[in-house]
Amino acid sequence: MRGRRSNKLFGLTRLCVILAALALVSCFKPSSDAEPPFPFELGAEFLADSLSSRLVRDYGVGYNFIVDASSLLLLEDRPAHWSEGAVAASDSLWLRSGDAVVVAAFLVIPEDSVDSVWVKVARDQLTMGWLHENELLSACYPDDPISAFIFLFSSRHMLWFWLIMAAVAVTIGIRLFRHKRLHLIHVADVPSAYPTLLLITLAFASLLYGHLQNTCPQLWVQFYFHPTLNPLAQPRLICFFLMSVWLLLLLTIATVSNVLSCLPLKDAMLYIFTLAGVSVVVYLIFSYTASTPVGFLLFVVYSIYALYHYWTCARALYLCGHCGAKLRDKGRCPHCGAIND
């Protein structure tokens, strides 16, 4: 039964790898010159602003956003010289969370002390108005699934969620390990290299992620507004980051399949749960230390420790002669109970 289960898991892993490879090959980056379709007709004066706006920012007339804030106030009248009283007296309308809007025009008011750039957005023919650019960018995200994931992943609420999840997972894992001697990553690891390689790759991807945001913000902003999953024809740092993300996906699939084949279902689920908590800790440490030389030094030290621990403490040296399971030492097989001399 164990051999059949391992063959099924291996076949599932191979199928997932093939599908992921096909998805990678099929990815493409749309031309930056092609404008997205407008949900309504724009006048010639609005279209003339597109080229000039793209010279100073990564989006222009015709770019689509999704509202994330619970509500967003628009001014219906075109703002002239900044006057708080005039704005308060003008007609206004509201956008709600989930509304799709398109950029229709830009306006610069130098004497505006809040933000000199105003943006006109429209939800439909009857719902359009003006707001500050910084308010637009803080309350909306680009209408793209990759940009939406980056926006959600980078929010403060998600940060607290990851911290709580990591603390709970690691605490449960340590308590169970002390009482029941269960498997735990970097402590009592499974006889598989995939979890170790997964954490090392995650540390490298987190380091690149933090490095891009802190030292190459313009490059990261450009990727945020025009994302792609295809690492080809990208700047070097973006290329390495995307390749590490794809490698993370493949290693995650291989790790889950391999752990399920090495451990009973209950122990395997606990191991995967604690591995997820350790992964969050690794991501937070390396993403927040990426802007300093300490981050790169820490990555080298951690990689050497993880590989050394696997090679000396977790590497499988034998196979069970009855069920074929990986064994660290000779003796009774924990899977089928057979004695291996």
Short mmCIF file of C-alpha atoms in Angstrom, two decimals:
data_model
loop_
_atom_site.label_atom_id
_atom_site.label_comp_id
_atom_site.label_asym_id
_atom_site.label_seq_id
_atom_site.Cartn_x
_atom_site.Cartn_y
_atom_site.Cartn_z
CA MET A 1 0.00 0.00 0.00
CA ARG A 2 2.86 2.34 0.84
CA GLY A 3 4.50 1.72 -2.55
CA ARG A 4 1.27 2.37 -4.45
CA ARG A 5 0.68 5.54 -2.47
CA SER A 6 4.20 6.78 -3.21
CA ASN A 7 3.74 6.06 -6.93
CA LYS A 8 0.48 8.01 -6.98
CA LEU A 9 2.07 10.96 -5.19
CA PHE A 10 5.02 10.87 -7.56
CA GLY A 11 2.67 10.85 -10.54
CA LEU A 12 0.71 13.78 -9.07
CA THR A 13 3.92 15.74 -8.49
CA ARG A 14 5.08 15.10 -12.05
CA LEU A 15 1.71 16.23 -13.43
CA CYS A 16 1.81 19.46 -11.37
CA VAL A 17 5.35 20.20 -12.54
CA ILE A 18 4.32 19.73 -16.18
CA LEU A 19 1.30 22.02 -15.75
CA ALA A 20 3.41 24.69 -14.03
CA ALA A 21 5.99 24.50 -16.83
CA LEU A 22 3.28 24.91 -19.46
CA ALA A 23 1.90 27.91 -17.56
CA LEU A 24 5.35 29.48 -17.46
CA VAL A 25 5.87 29.00 -21.18
CA SER A 26 2.45 30.43 -21.99
CA CYS A 27 2.99 33.61 -19.95
CA PHE A 28 3.60 36.79 -21.89
CA LYS A 29 3.94 40.46 -21.16
CA PRO A 30 1.56 42.71 -23.07
CA SER A 31 3.04 45.61 -24.96
CA SER A 32 3.25 48.78 -22.92
CA ASP A 33 2.01 50.74 -25.93
CA ALA A 34 -1.33 48.96 -26.04
CA GLU A 35 -4.03 50.81 -24.12
CA PRO A 36 -6.61 48.77 -22.19
CA PRO A 37 -10.20 49.03 -23.43
CA PHE A 38 -12.12 52.00 -22.06
CA PRO A 39 -15.51 51.36 -20.40
CA PHE A 40 -16.72 54.58 -22.04
CA GLU A 41 -15.68 57.01 -24.74
CA LEU A 42 -13.05 59.62 -23.88
CA GLY A 43 -12.68 62.98 -25.51
CA ALA A 44 -9.64 63.97 -27.56
CA GLU A 45 -8.46 66.35 -24.81
CA PHE A 46 -8.29 63.46 -22.34
CA LEU A 47 -6.42 61.16 -24.74
CA ALA A 48 -3.81 63.88 -25.35
CA ASP A 49 -2.79 63.66 -21.67
CA SER A 50 -1.88 59.97 -21.90
CA LEU A 51 1.59 60.35 -23.40
CA SER A 52 2.71 63.16 -21.10
CA SER A 53 1.41 61.36 -18.00
CA ARG A 54 3.28 58.14 -18.85
CA LEU A 55 6.55 60.10 -19.05
CA VAL A 56 6.42 60.92 -15.31
CA ARG A 57 4.44 57.95 -13.89
CA ASP A 58 3.86 54.28 -14.59
CA TYR A 59 0.21 54.64 -15.54
CA GLY A 60 -1.69 57.01 -17.79
CA VAL A 61 -5.07 57.79 -19.30
CA GLY A 62 -7.01 54.58 -19.80
CA TYR A 63 -5.35 52.69 -16.92
CA ASN A 64 -7.81 50.67 -14.83
CA PHE A 65 -7.97 50.49 -11.02
CA ILE A 66 -10.07 48.63 -8.46
CA VAL A 67 -11.25 50.51 -5.36
CA ASP A 68 -10.10 48.83 -2.14
CA ALA A 69 -11.28 51.39 0.43
CA SER A 70 -14.76 51.09 1.89
CA SER A 71 -15.64 54.43 0.30
CA LEU A 72 -13.84 57.01 -1.85
CA LEU A 73 -14.96 60.60 -2.37
CA LEU A 74 -14.83 62.17 -5.84
CA LEU A 75 -15.30 65.85 -6.69
CA GLU A 76 -17.61 66.28 -9.62
CA ASP A 77 -16.42 69.78 -10.55
CA ARG A 78 -13.03 70.26 -12.16
CA PRO A 79 -10.72 71.70 -9.44
CA ALA A 80 -9.33 75.13 -10.29
CA HIS A 81 -7.02 77.07 -7.97
CA TRP A 82 -6.93 75.25 -4.65
CA SER A 83 -9.45 76.51 -2.13
CA GLU A 84 -10.80 74.35 0.67
CA GLY A 85 -14.03 76.28 0.80
CA ALA A 86 -14.62 75.90 -2.95
CA VAL A 87 -14.08 72.14 -2.79
CA ALA A 88 -16.39 71.75 0.18
CA ALA A 89 -19.13 73.63 -1.64
CA SER A 90 -18.87 71.63 -4.87
CA ASP A 91 -20.98 68.59 -5.69
CA SER A 92 -19.46 65.23 -4.78
CA LEU A 93 -20.07 61.54 -5.28
CA TRP A 94 -18.80 58.30 -3.74
CA LEU A 95 -17.15 55.13 -4.96
CA ARG A 96 -17.46 51.86 -3.04
CA SER A 97 -15.12 48.96 -2.44
CA GLY A 98 -14.80 46.74 -5.51
CA ASP A 99 -15.75 49.44 -8.04
CA ALA A 100 -13.70 49.37 -11.25
CA VAL A 101 -12.57 52.83 -12.42
CA VAL A 102 -10.50 54.11 -15.33
CA VAL A 103 -8.17 57.12 -15.41
CA ALA A 104 -9.63 59.83 -17.63
CA ALA A 105 -7.41 62.91 -17.14
CA PHE A 106 -4.68 64.57 -15.07
CA LEU A 107 -4.51 68.10 -13.69
CA VAL A 108 -1.63 69.83 -11.88
CA ILE A 109 -2.33 72.61 -9.36
CA PRO A 110 1.07 73.76 -8.03
CA GLU A 111 -0.35 75.77 -5.12
CA ASP A 112 -2.18 72.73 -3.71
CA SER A 113 -0.39 71.99 -0.43
CA VAL A 114 -1.93 68.50 -0.08
CA ASP A 115 -1.03 67.06 -3.50
CA SER A 116 -0.44 69.09 -6.64
CA VAL A 117 -1.61 66.27 -8.95
CA TRP A 118 -5.33 65.65 -9.42
CA VAL A 119 -6.66 62.64 -11.31
CA LYS A 120 -10.05 62.27 -12.93
CA VAL A 121 -11.45 58.74 -12.77
CA ALA A 122 -14.72 57.30 -14.02
CA ARG A 123 -16.77 54.27 -13.11
CA ASP A 124 -19.32 54.79 -15.91
CA GLN A 125 -20.77 57.59 -17.99
CA LEU A 126 -22.63 59.07 -15.02
CA THR A 127 -20.10 58.46 -12.25
CA MET A 128 -16.85 60.36 -12.72
CA GLY A 129 -14.92 62.90 -10.72
CA TRP A 130 -11.60 64.19 -9.39
CA LEU A 131 -9.36 63.22 -6.45
CA HIS A 132 -5.74 63.61 -5.36
CA GLU A 133 -3.26 61.17 -6.90
CA ASN A 134 -1.87 60.01 -3.55
CA GLU A 135 -5.42 59.27 -2.38
CA LEU A 136 -6.07 57.25 -5.55
CA LEU A 137 -2.91 55.16 -5.17
CA SER A 138 -3.48 54.48 -1.46
CA ALA A 139 -7.14 53.47 -1.86
CA CYS A 140 -6.96 51.57 -5.18
CA TYR A 141 -4.86 48.89 -6.84
CA PRO A 142 -4.31 48.10 -10.53
CA ASP A 143 -6.93 45.93 -12.20
CA ASP A 144 -4.64 42.92 -12.52
CA PRO A 145 -4.62 39.73 -10.39
CA ILE A 146 -0.86 39.90 -9.80
CA SER A 147 -1.03 43.56 -8.71
CA ALA A 148 -4.03 42.73 -6.50
CA PHE A 149 -2.05 39.96 -4.80
CA ILE A 150 0.94 42.28 -4.22
CA PHE A 151 -1.37 44.98 -2.79
CA LEU A 152 -3.05 42.49 -0.41
CA PHE A 153 0.21 40.76 0.53
CA SER A 154 1.88 44.09 1.40
CA SER A 155 -0.94 45.46 3.57
CA ARG A 156 -0.41 45.92 7.32
CA HIS A 157 -3.35 43.68 8.15
CA MET A 158 -1.70 40.78 6.33
CA LEU A 159 1.55 41.45 8.21
CA TRP A 160 -0.16 41.00 11.56
CA PHE A 161 -1.93 37.90 10.24
CA TRP A 162 1.40 36.36 9.20
CA LEU A 163 2.97 37.18 12.55
CA ILE A 164 0.13 35.59 14.51
CA MET A 165 0.05 32.54 12.23
CA ALA A 166 3.81 32.05 12.56
CA ALA A 167 3.73 32.37 16.36
CA VAL A 168 0.86 29.89 16.70
CA ALA A 169 2.36 27.36 14.28
CA VAL A 170 5.85 27.41 15.81
CA THR A 171 4.50 27.24 19.37
CA ILE A 172 2.28 24.25 18.59
CA GLY A 173 5.11 22.54 16.75
CA ILE A 174 7.57 22.96 19.65
CA ARG A 175 5.05 21.76 22.27
CA LEU A 176 4.11 18.69 20.25
CA PHE A 177 7.74 17.93 19.55
CA ARG A 178 8.60 17.99 23.26
CA HIS A 179 5.69 15.74 24.25
CA LYS A 180 5.42 13.32 21.33
CA ARG A 181 8.79 13.61 19.57
CA LEU A 182 7.18 14.51 16.27
CA HIS A 183 9.08 15.68 13.22
CA LEU A 184 9.99 19.38 13.05
CA ILE A 185 11.95 21.25 10.40
CA HIS A 186 15.62 21.88 11.33
CA VAL A 187 15.16 19.89 14.55
CA ALA A 188 13.89 16.39 13.79
CA ASP A 189 13.47 16.63 10.04
CA VAL A 190 11.97 14.15 7.60
CA PRO A 191 14.38 12.23 5.32
CA SER A 192 13.79 14.58 2.40
CA ALA A 193 15.77 17.49 0.98
CA TYR A 194 12.70 19.32 -0.34
CA PRO A 195 11.72 21.16 2.91
CA THR A 196 15.29 22.43 3.35
CA LEU A 197 15.52 23.57 -0.28
CA LEU A 198 12.09 25.19 0.04
CA LEU A 199 13.15 27.36 2.99
CA ILE A 200 16.47 28.32 1.37
CA THR A 201 14.66 29.35 -1.83
CA LEU A 202 12.09 31.28 0.23
CA ALA A 203 14.88 33.11 2.05
CA PHE A 204 16.47 34.05 -1.30
CA ALA A 205 13.13 35.23 -2.76
CA SER A 206 12.37 37.26 0.39
CA LEU A 207 15.82 38.84 0.21
CA LEU A 208 15.24 39.87 -3.41
CA TYR A 209 11.73 41.11 -2.58
CA GLY A 210 12.98 43.36 0.20
CA HIS A 211 15.99 44.48 -1.85
CA LEU A 212 13.77 45.52 -4.77
CA GLN A 213 11.45 47.54 -2.55
CA ASN A 214 14.20 49.30 -0.59
CA THR A 215 16.99 49.89 -3.11
CA CYS A 216 15.16 49.77 -6.48
CA PRO A 217 11.73 51.26 -5.71
CA GLN A 218 11.14 52.60 -9.22
CA LEU A 219 11.82 49.18 -10.74
CA TRP A 220 9.42 47.56 -8.28
CA VAL A 221 6.73 50.20 -8.90
CA GLN A 222 7.02 49.61 -12.65
CA PHE A 223 6.58 45.88 -12.09
CA TYR A 224 3.61 46.57 -9.76
CA PHE A 225 1.76 48.58 -12.42
CA HIS A 226 2.74 46.26 -15.30
CA PRO A 227 3.19 42.80 -13.74
CA THR A 228 4.04 39.57 -15.50
CA LEU A 229 4.88 35.99 -14.54
CA ASN A 230 7.30 35.57 -17.41
CA PRO A 231 10.92 36.06 -16.23
CA LEU A 232 12.20 36.36 -19.80
CA ALA A 233 13.04 39.82 -21.18
CA GLN A 234 12.85 41.35 -17.68
CA PRO A 235 15.45 43.37 -15.75
CA ARG A 236 17.95 41.12 -14.00
CA LEU A 237 16.59 41.51 -10.47
CA ILE A 238 12.98 41.01 -11.58
CA CYS A 239 14.07 37.97 -13.61
CA PHE A 240 15.78 36.36 -10.60
CA PHE A 241 12.79 37.18 -8.38
CA LEU A 242 10.27 35.60 -10.77
CA MET A 243 12.45 32.53 -11.25
CA SER A 244 12.65 32.08 -7.48
CA VAL A 245 8.86 32.38 -7.23
CA TRP A 246 8.36 29.66 -9.85
CA LEU A 247 10.93 27.48 -8.08
CA LEU A 248 9.06 28.05 -4.81
CA LEU A 249 5.86 26.79 -6.42
CA LEU A 250 7.52 23.62 -7.70
CA LEU A 251 9.31 22.96 -4.38
CA THR A 252 6.07 23.45 -2.44
CA ILE A 253 4.32 20.81 -4.53
CA ALA A 254 7.28 18.43 -4.20
CA THR A 255 7.55 19.05 -0.43
CA VAL A 256 3.88 18.33 0.29
CA SER A 257 3.93 15.17 -1.84
CA ASN A 258 7.16 13.93 -0.30
CA VAL A 259 6.12 14.61 3.30
CA LEU A 260 2.83 12.76 2.74
CA SER A 261 4.79 9.78 1.48
CA CYS A 262 7.30 9.85 4.38
CA LEU A 263 4.93 10.30 7.32
CA PRO A 264 1.45 9.14 8.40
CA LEU A 265 -1.28 11.57 7.44
CA LYS A 266 -1.71 13.11 10.92
CA ASP A 267 2.02 13.60 11.47
CA ALA A 268 2.45 14.90 7.92
CA MET A 269 -0.25 17.57 8.37
CA LEU A 270 1.33 18.75 11.64
CA TYR A 271 4.74 18.89 9.96
CA ILE A 272 3.36 20.92 7.02
CA PHE A 273 1.56 23.28 9.44
CA THR A 274 4.71 24.00 11.45
CA LEU A 275 6.71 24.29 8.22
CA ALA A 276 4.30 27.02 7.11
CA GLY A 277 4.90 28.89 10.38
CA VAL A 278 8.68 28.65 10.01
CA SER A 279 8.33 29.85 6.40
CA VAL A 280 6.55 33.00 7.60
CA VAL A 281 9.34 33.67 10.10
CA VAL A 282 11.97 33.18 7.37
CA TYR A 283 10.10 35.56 5.04
CA LEU A 284 9.78 38.29 7.67
CA ILE A 285 13.42 38.08 8.77
CA PHE A 286 14.96 38.21 5.30
CA SER A 287 12.53 40.69 3.74
CA TYR A 288 13.11 43.20 6.56
CA THR A 289 16.90 42.79 6.66
CA ALA A 290 17.36 42.95 2.87
CA SER A 291 18.22 46.66 2.91
CA THR A 292 21.34 46.03 5.04
CA PRO A 293 24.45 43.87 4.50
CA VAL A 294 23.30 41.84 7.50
CA GLY A 295 20.54 40.30 5.37
CA PHE A 296 22.94 38.84 2.79
CA LEU A 297 25.34 37.62 5.47
CA LEU A 298 22.46 36.05 7.35
CA PHE A 299 21.30 34.30 4.19
CA VAL A 300 24.73 32.71 3.67
CA VAL A 301 24.91 31.56 7.30
CA TYR A 302 21.36 30.19 7.26
CA SER A 303 21.88 28.33 3.97
CA ILE A 304 25.07 26.68 5.25
CA TYR A 305 23.39 25.68 8.52
CA ALA A 306 20.29 24.28 6.80
CA LEU A 307 22.28 22.21 4.31
CA TYR A 308 24.70 20.99 7.00
CA HIS A 309 21.84 19.94 9.29
CA TYR A 310 20.11 18.03 6.52
CA TRP A 311 23.32 16.31 5.40
CA THR A 312 24.35 15.22 8.90
CA CYS A 313 21.00 14.67 10.66
CA ALA A 314 18.18 14.14 8.17
CA ARG A 315 19.62 12.60 5.01
CA ALA A 316 18.23 9.11 4.34
CA LEU A 317 21.00 6.52 4.13
CA TYR A 318 18.91 3.36 3.70
CA LEU A 319 15.69 2.07 2.17
CA CYS A 320 13.33 -0.37 3.84
CA GLY A 321 13.62 -3.76 2.20
CA HIS A 322 9.90 -4.40 2.67
CA CYS A 323 8.06 -1.17 1.77
CA GLY A 324 10.86 0.92 0.23
CA ALA A 325 10.50 3.80 2.72
CA LYS A 326 13.53 6.02 3.38
CA LEU A 327 15.37 5.28 6.64
CA ARG A 328 18.02 7.24 8.50
CA ASP A 329 19.26 4.20 10.46
CA LYS A 330 18.91 0.46 10.27
CA GLY A 331 16.40 -1.34 12.47
CA ARG A 332 12.62 -1.37 12.64
CA CYS A 333 10.86 0.52 9.85
CA PRO A 334 8.42 3.09 11.33
CA HIS A 335 6.06 2.62 8.36
CA CYS A 336 5.61 -1.14 8.03
CA GLY A 337 7.39 -2.48 11.14
CA ALA A 338 9.84 -4.64 9.19
CA ILE A 339 13.30 -5.23 10.64
CA ASN A 340 16.18 -4.03 8.47
CA ASP A 341 19.63 -5.37 9.40
#
